PDB file of C-alpha atoms in Angstrom:
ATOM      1  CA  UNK A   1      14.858   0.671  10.870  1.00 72.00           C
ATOM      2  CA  UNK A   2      13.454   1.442   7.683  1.00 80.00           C
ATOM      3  CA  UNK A   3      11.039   4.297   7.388  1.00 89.00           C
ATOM      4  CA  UNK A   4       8.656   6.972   4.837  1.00 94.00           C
ATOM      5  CA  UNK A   5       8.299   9.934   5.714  1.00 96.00           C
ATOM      6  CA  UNK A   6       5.498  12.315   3.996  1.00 97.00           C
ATOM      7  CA  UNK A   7       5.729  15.779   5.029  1.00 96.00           C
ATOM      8  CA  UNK A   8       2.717  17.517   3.407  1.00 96.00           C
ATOM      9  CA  UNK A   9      -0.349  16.149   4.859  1.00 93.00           C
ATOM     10  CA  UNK A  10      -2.238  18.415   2.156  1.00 95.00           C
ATOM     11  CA  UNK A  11      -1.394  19.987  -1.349  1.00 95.00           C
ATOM     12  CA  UNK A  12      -3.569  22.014  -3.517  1.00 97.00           C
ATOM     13  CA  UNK A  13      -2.683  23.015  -7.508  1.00 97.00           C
ATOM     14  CA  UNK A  14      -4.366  24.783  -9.861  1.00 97.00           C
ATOM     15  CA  UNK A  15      -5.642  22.539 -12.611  1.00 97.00           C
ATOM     16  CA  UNK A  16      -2.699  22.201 -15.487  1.00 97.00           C
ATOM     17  CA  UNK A  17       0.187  23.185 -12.883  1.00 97.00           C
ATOM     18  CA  UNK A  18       2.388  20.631 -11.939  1.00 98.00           C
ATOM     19  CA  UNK A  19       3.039  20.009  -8.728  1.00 98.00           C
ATOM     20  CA  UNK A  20       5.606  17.887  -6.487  1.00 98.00           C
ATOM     21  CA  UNK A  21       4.885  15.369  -3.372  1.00 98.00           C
ATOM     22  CA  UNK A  22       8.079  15.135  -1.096  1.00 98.00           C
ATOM     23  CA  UNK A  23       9.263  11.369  -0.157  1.00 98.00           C
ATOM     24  CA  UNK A  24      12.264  11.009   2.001  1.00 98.00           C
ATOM     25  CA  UNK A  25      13.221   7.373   3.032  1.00 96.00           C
ATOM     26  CA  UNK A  26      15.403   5.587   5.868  1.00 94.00           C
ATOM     27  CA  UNK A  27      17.195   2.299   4.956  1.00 90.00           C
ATOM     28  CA  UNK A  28      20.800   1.172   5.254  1.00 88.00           C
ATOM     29  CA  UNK A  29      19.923  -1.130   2.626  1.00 86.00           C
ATOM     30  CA  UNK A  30      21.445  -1.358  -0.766  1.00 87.00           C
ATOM     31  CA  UNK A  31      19.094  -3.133  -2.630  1.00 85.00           C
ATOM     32  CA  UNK A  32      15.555  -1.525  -2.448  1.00 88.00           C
ATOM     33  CA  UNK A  33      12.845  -0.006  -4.695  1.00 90.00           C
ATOM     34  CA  UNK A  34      10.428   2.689  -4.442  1.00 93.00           C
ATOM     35  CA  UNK A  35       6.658   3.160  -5.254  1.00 94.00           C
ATOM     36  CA  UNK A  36       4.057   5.409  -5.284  1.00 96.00           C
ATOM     37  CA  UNK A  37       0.539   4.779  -5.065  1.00 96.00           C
ATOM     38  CA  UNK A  38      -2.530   6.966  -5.385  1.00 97.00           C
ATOM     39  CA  UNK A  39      -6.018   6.263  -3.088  1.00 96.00           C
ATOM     40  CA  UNK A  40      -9.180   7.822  -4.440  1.00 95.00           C
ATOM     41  CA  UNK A  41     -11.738   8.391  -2.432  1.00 92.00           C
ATOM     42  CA  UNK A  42     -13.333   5.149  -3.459  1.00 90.00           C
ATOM     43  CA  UNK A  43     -10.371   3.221  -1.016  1.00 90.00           C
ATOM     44  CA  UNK A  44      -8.617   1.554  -3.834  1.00 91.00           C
ATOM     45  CA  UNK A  45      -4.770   2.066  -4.259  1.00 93.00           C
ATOM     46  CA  UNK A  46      -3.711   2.600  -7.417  1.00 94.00           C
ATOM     47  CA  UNK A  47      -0.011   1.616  -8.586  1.00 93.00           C
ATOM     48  CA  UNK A  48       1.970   5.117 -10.197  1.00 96.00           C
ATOM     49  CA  UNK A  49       5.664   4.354 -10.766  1.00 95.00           C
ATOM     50  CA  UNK A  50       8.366   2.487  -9.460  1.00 92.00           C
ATOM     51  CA  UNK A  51      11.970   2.692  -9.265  1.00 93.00           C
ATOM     52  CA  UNK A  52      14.942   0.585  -8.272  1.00 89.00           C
ATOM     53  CA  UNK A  53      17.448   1.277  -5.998  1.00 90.00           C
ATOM     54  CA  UNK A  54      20.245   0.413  -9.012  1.00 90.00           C
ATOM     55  CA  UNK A  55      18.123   2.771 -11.794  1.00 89.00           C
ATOM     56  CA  UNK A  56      20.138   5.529 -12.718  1.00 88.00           C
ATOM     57  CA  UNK A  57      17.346   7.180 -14.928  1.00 93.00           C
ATOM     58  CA  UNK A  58      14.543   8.874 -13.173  1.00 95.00           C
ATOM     59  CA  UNK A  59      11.319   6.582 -13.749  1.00 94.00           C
ATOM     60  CA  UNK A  60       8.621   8.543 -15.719  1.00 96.00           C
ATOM     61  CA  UNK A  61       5.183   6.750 -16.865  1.00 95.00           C
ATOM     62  CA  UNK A  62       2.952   9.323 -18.467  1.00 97.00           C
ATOM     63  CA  UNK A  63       2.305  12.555 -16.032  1.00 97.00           C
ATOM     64  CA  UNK A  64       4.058  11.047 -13.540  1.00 98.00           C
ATOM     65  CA  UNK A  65       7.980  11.450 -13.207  1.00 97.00           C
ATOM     66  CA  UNK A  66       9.954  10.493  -9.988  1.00 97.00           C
ATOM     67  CA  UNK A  67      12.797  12.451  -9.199  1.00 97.00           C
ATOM     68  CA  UNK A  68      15.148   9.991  -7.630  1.00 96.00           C
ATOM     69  CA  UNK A  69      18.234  11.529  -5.374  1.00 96.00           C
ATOM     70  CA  UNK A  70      20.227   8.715  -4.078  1.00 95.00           C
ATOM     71  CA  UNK A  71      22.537  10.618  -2.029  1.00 94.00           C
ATOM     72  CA  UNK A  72      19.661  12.326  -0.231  1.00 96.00           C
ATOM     73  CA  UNK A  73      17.400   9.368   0.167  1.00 96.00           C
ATOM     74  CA  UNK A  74      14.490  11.240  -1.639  1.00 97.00           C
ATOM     75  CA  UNK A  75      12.005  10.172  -3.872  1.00 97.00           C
ATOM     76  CA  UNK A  76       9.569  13.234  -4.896  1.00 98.00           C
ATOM     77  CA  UNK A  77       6.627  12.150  -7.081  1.00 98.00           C
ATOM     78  CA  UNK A  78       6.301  14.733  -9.613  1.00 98.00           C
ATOM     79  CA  UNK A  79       2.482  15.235 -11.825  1.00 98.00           C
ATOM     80  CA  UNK A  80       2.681  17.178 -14.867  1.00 97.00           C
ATOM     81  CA  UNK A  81      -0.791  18.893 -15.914  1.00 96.00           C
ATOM     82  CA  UNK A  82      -2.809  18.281 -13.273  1.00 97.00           C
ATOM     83  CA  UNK A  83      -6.407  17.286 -13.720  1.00 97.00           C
ATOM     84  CA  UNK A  84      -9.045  17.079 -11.410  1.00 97.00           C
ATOM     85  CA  UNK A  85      -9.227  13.624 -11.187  1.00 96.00           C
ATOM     86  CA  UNK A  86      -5.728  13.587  -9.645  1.00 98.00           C
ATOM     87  CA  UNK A  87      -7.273  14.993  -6.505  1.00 98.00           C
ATOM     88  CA  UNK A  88      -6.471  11.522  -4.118  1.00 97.00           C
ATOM     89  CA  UNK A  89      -4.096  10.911  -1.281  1.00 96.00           C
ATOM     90  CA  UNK A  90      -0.840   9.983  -2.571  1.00 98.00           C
ATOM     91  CA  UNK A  91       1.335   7.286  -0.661  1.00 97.00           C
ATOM     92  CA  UNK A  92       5.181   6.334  -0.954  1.00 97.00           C
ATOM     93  CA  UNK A  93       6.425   3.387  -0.245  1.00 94.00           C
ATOM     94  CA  UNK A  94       9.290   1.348  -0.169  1.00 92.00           C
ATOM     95  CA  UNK A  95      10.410  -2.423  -0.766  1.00 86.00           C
ATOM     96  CA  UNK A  96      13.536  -4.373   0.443  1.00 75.00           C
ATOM     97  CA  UNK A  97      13.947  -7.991  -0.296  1.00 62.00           C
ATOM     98  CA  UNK A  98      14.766  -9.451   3.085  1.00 58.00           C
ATOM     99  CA  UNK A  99      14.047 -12.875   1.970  1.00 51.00           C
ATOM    100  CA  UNK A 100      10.694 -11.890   3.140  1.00 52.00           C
ATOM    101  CA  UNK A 101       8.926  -9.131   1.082  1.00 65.00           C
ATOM    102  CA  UNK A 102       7.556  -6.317   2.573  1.00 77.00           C
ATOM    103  CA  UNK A 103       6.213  -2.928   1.641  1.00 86.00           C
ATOM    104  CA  UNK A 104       6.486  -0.089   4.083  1.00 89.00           C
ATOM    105  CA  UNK A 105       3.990   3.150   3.164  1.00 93.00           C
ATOM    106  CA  UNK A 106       4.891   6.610   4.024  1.00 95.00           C
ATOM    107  CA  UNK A 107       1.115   8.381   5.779  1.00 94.00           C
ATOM    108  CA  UNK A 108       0.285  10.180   2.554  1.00 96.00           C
ATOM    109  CA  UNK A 109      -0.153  13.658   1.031  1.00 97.00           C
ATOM    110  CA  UNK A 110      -3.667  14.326   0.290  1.00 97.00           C
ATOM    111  CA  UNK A 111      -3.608  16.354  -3.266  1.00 98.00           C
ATOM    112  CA  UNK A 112      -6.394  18.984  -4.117  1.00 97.00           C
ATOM    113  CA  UNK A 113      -6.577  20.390  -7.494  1.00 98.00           C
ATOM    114  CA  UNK A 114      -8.203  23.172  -8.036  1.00 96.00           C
ATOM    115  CA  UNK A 115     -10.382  24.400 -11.274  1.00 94.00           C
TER     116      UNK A 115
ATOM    117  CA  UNK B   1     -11.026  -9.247 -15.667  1.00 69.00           C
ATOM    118  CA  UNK B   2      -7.846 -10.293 -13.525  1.00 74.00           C
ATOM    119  CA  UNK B   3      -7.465  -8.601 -10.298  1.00 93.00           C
ATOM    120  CA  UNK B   4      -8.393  -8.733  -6.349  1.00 96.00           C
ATOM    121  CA  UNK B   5     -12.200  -9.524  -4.812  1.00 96.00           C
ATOM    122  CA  UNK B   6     -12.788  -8.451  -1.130  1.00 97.00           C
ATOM    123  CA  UNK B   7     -15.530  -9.040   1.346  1.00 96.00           C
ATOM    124  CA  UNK B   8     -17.543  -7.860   2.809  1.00 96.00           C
ATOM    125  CA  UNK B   9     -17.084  -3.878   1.305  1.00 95.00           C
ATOM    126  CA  UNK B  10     -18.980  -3.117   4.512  1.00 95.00           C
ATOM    127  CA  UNK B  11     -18.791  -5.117   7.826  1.00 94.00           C
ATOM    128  CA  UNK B  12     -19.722  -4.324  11.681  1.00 93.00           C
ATOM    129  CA  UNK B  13     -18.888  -6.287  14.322  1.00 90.00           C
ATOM    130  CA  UNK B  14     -19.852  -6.339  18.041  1.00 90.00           C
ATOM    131  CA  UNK B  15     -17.210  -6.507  20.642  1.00 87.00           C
ATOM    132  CA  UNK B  16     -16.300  -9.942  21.774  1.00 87.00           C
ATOM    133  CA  UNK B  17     -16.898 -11.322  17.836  1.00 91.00           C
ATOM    134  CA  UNK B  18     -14.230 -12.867  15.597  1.00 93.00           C
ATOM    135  CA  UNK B  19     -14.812 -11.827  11.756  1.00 95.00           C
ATOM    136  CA  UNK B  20     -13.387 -12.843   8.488  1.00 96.00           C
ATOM    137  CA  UNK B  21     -12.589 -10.840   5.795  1.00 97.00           C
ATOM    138  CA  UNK B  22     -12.346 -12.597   2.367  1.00 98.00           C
ATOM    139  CA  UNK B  23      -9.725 -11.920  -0.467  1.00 98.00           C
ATOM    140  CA  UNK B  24      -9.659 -13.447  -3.579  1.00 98.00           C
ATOM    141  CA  UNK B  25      -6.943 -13.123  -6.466  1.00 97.00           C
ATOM    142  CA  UNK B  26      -6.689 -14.642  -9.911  1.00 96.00           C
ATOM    143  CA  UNK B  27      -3.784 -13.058 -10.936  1.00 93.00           C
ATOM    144  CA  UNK B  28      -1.984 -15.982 -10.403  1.00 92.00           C
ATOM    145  CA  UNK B  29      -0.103 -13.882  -7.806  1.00 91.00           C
ATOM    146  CA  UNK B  30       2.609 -16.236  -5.445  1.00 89.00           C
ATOM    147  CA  UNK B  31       2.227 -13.116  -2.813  1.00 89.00           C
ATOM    148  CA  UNK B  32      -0.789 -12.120  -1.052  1.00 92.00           C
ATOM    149  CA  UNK B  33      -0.846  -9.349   1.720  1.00 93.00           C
ATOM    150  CA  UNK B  34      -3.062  -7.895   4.035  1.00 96.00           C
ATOM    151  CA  UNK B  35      -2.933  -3.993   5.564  1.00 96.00           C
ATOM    152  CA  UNK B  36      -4.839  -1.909   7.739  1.00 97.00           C
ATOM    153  CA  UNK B  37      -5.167   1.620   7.459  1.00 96.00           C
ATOM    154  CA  UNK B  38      -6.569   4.020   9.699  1.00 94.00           C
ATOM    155  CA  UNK B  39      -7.820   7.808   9.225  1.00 86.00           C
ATOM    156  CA  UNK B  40      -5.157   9.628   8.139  1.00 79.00           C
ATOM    157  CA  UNK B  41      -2.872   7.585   7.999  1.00 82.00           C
ATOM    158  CA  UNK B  42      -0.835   4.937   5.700  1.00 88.00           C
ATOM    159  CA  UNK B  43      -1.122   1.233   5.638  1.00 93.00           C
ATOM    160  CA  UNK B  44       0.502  -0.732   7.767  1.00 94.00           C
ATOM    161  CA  UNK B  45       1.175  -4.679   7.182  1.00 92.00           C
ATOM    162  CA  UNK B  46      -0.581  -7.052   9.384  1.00 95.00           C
ATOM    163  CA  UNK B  47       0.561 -10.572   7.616  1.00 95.00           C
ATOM    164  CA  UNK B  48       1.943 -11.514   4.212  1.00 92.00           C
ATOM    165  CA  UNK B  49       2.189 -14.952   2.354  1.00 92.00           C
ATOM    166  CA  UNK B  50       4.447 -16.142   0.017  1.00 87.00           C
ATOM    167  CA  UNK B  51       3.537 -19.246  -0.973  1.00 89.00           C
ATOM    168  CA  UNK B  52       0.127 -21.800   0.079  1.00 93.00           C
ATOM    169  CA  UNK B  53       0.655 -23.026   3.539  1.00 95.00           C
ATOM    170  CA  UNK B  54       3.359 -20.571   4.606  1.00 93.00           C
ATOM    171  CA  UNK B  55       2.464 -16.650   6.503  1.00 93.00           C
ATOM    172  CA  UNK B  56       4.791 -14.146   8.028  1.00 91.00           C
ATOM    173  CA  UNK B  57       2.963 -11.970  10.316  1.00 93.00           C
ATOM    174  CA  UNK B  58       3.705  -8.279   9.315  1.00 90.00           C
ATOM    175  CA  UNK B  59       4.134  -5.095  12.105  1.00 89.00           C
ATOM    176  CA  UNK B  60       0.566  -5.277  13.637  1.00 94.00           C
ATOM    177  CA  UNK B  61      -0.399  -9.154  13.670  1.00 96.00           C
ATOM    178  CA  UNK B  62      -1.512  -9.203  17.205  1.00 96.00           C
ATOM    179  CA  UNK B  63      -5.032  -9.706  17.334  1.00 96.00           C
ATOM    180  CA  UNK B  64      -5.148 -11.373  14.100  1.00 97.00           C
ATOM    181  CA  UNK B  65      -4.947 -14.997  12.128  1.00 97.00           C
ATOM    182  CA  UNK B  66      -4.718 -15.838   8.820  1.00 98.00           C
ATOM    183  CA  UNK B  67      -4.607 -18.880   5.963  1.00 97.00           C
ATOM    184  CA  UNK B  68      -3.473 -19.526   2.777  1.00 97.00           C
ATOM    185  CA  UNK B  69      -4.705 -23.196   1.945  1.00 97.00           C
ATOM    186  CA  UNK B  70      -4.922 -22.418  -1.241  1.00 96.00           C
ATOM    187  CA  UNK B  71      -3.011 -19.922  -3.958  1.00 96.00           C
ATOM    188  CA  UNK B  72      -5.927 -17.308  -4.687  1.00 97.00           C
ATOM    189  CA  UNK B  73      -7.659 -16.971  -1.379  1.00 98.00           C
ATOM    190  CA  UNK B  74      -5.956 -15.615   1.434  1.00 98.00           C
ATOM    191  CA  UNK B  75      -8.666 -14.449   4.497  1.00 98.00           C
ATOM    192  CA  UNK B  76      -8.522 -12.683   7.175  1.00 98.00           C
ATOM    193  CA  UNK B  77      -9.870 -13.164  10.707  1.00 97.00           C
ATOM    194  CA  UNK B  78     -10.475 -10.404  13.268  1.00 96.00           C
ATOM    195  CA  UNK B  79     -10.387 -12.010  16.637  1.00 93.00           C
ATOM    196  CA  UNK B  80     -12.372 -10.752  19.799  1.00 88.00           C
ATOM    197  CA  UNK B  81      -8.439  -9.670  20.973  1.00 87.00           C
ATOM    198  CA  UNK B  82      -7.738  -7.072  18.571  1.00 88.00           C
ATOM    199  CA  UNK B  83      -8.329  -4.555  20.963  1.00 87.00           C
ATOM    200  CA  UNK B  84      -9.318  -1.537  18.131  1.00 90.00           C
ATOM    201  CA  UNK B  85     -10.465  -3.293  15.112  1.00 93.00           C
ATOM    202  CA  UNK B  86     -12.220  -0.351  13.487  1.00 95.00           C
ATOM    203  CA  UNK B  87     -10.487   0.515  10.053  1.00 96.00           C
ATOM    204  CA  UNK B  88     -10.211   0.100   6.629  1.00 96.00           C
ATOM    205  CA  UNK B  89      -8.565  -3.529   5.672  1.00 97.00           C
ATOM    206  CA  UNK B  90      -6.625  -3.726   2.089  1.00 97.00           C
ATOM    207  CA  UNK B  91      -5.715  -6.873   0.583  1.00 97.00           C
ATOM    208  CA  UNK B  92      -2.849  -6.771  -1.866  1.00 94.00           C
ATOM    209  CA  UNK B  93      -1.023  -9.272  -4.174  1.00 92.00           C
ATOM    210  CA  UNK B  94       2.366  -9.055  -5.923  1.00 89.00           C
ATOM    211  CA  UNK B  95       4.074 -11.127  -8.853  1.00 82.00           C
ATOM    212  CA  UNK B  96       7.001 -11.813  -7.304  1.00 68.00           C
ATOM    213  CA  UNK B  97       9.411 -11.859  -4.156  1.00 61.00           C
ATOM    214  CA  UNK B  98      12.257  -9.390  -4.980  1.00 60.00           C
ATOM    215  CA  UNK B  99      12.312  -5.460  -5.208  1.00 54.00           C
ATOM    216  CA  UNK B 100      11.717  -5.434  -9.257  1.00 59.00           C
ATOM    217  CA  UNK B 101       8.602  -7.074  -9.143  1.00 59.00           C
ATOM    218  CA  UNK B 102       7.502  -5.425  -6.036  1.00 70.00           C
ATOM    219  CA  UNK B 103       4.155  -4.238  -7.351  1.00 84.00           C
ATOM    220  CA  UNK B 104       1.441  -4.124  -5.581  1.00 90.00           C
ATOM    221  CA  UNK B 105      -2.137  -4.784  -6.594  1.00 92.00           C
ATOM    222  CA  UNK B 106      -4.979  -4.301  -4.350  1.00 94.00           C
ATOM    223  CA  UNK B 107      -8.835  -5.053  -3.774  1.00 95.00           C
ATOM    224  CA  UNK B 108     -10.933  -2.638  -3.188  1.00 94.00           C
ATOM    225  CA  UNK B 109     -10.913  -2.887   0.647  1.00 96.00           C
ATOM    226  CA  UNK B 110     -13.423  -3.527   3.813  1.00 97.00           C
ATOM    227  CA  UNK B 111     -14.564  -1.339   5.835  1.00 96.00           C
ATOM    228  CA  UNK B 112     -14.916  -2.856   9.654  1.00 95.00           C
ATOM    229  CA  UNK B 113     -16.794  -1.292  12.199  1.00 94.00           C
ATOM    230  CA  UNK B 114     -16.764  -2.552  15.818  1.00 90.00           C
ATOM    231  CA  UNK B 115     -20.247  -1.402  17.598  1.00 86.00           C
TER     232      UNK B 115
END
């Protein structure tokens, strides 16, 4: 069975530190990709980065990098600089295409960055 | 602006009611999805649609129904036998049905409260 698995319920960085969230995943499945999301406090989820199962690069958008290690089934978010806005709960997820599309969501690291 | 309505934000419930919770999308999204997520935790899938008049039910569909009559609106009803129906409801939509357009875009959630 496929699962997330989120070991730091909490995080805290100082403000312009970077800091990494730990992702490990469960899948026998070949094709698959990998998100992660970020929840404010005001509920919403917010889309970070994505990256496929067949990328060879690590994904990077802005801040955020994801260091992808196939072999260990780990997908760390990594946030460059942190600000105090990036002080959210932080979700990973994963896709498969099974002909029906689902997204499975790791419980979250709640991130606290400090001034 | 494109992107996903939800409600009620807020919503309480006595036991024994049924409730619907409304999503909306004109992203011109094929996939709509609905989660729950409880304190603490991540989201877990309740149902999922991938085209009008077709559903899957997700990991936690007991207790719940839903419709998809047309391509933006997909609601969901809380029936009298979801036995804990108190938590935070997400709606989501995605482009497509494979892992590389796995995206998800969400509302900004509701809030149900059984008294």
């Amino acid at each position: 069975a496929q699962k997330i698995t989120q070991t730091q319920p909490g995080m805290f960085v100082q403000e312009k530190e970077a800091v990494t969230l730990d992702c490990t995943y469960d899948t026998s499945d070949q094709s698959y990709g990998l998100f992660w999301y970020k929840q404010p406090s005001s509920g919403e989820m917010i889309f970070l980065i994505y990256q496929g199962s067949y990328d060879e690069q690590n994904a990077t958008e802005g801040r955020y990098s994801l260091n992808f290690q196939k072999a260990r089934k780990s997908a760390n978010l990594v946030i460059s600089a942190s600000q105090l806005g990036d002080s959210a709960m932080y979700f990973c997820a994963m896709t498969k295409d099974t002909g029906g599309f689902k997204t499975i969501f790791g419980a979250g690291t709640r991130l606290f960055v400090k001034a | 602006d494109g992107g996903i309505t939800q409600s009620p934000k807020y919503l309480f419930r006595k036991e024994g009611q049924n409730v619907t919770l409304s999503c909306e999308q004109n992203l011109n999204h094929d996939a709509m999805y609905w989660y729950r997520q409880d304190p603490g935790q991540g989201l877990r899938l309740i149902y999922y649609s991938q085209i009008v008049n077709d559903f899957q039910k997700g990991d936690i569909a007991e207790g719940y129904s839903v419709s998809r009559e047309k391509k933006e609106s997909f609601p969901l009803t809380v029936t009298s036998a979801q036995k804990n129906p108190t938590a935070f409801y997400l709606c989501a939509s995605s482009i497509g049905l494979s892992v590389n357009t796995g995206e998800l875009f969400f509302g900004e959630g509701s809030r149900l409260t059984v008294l």
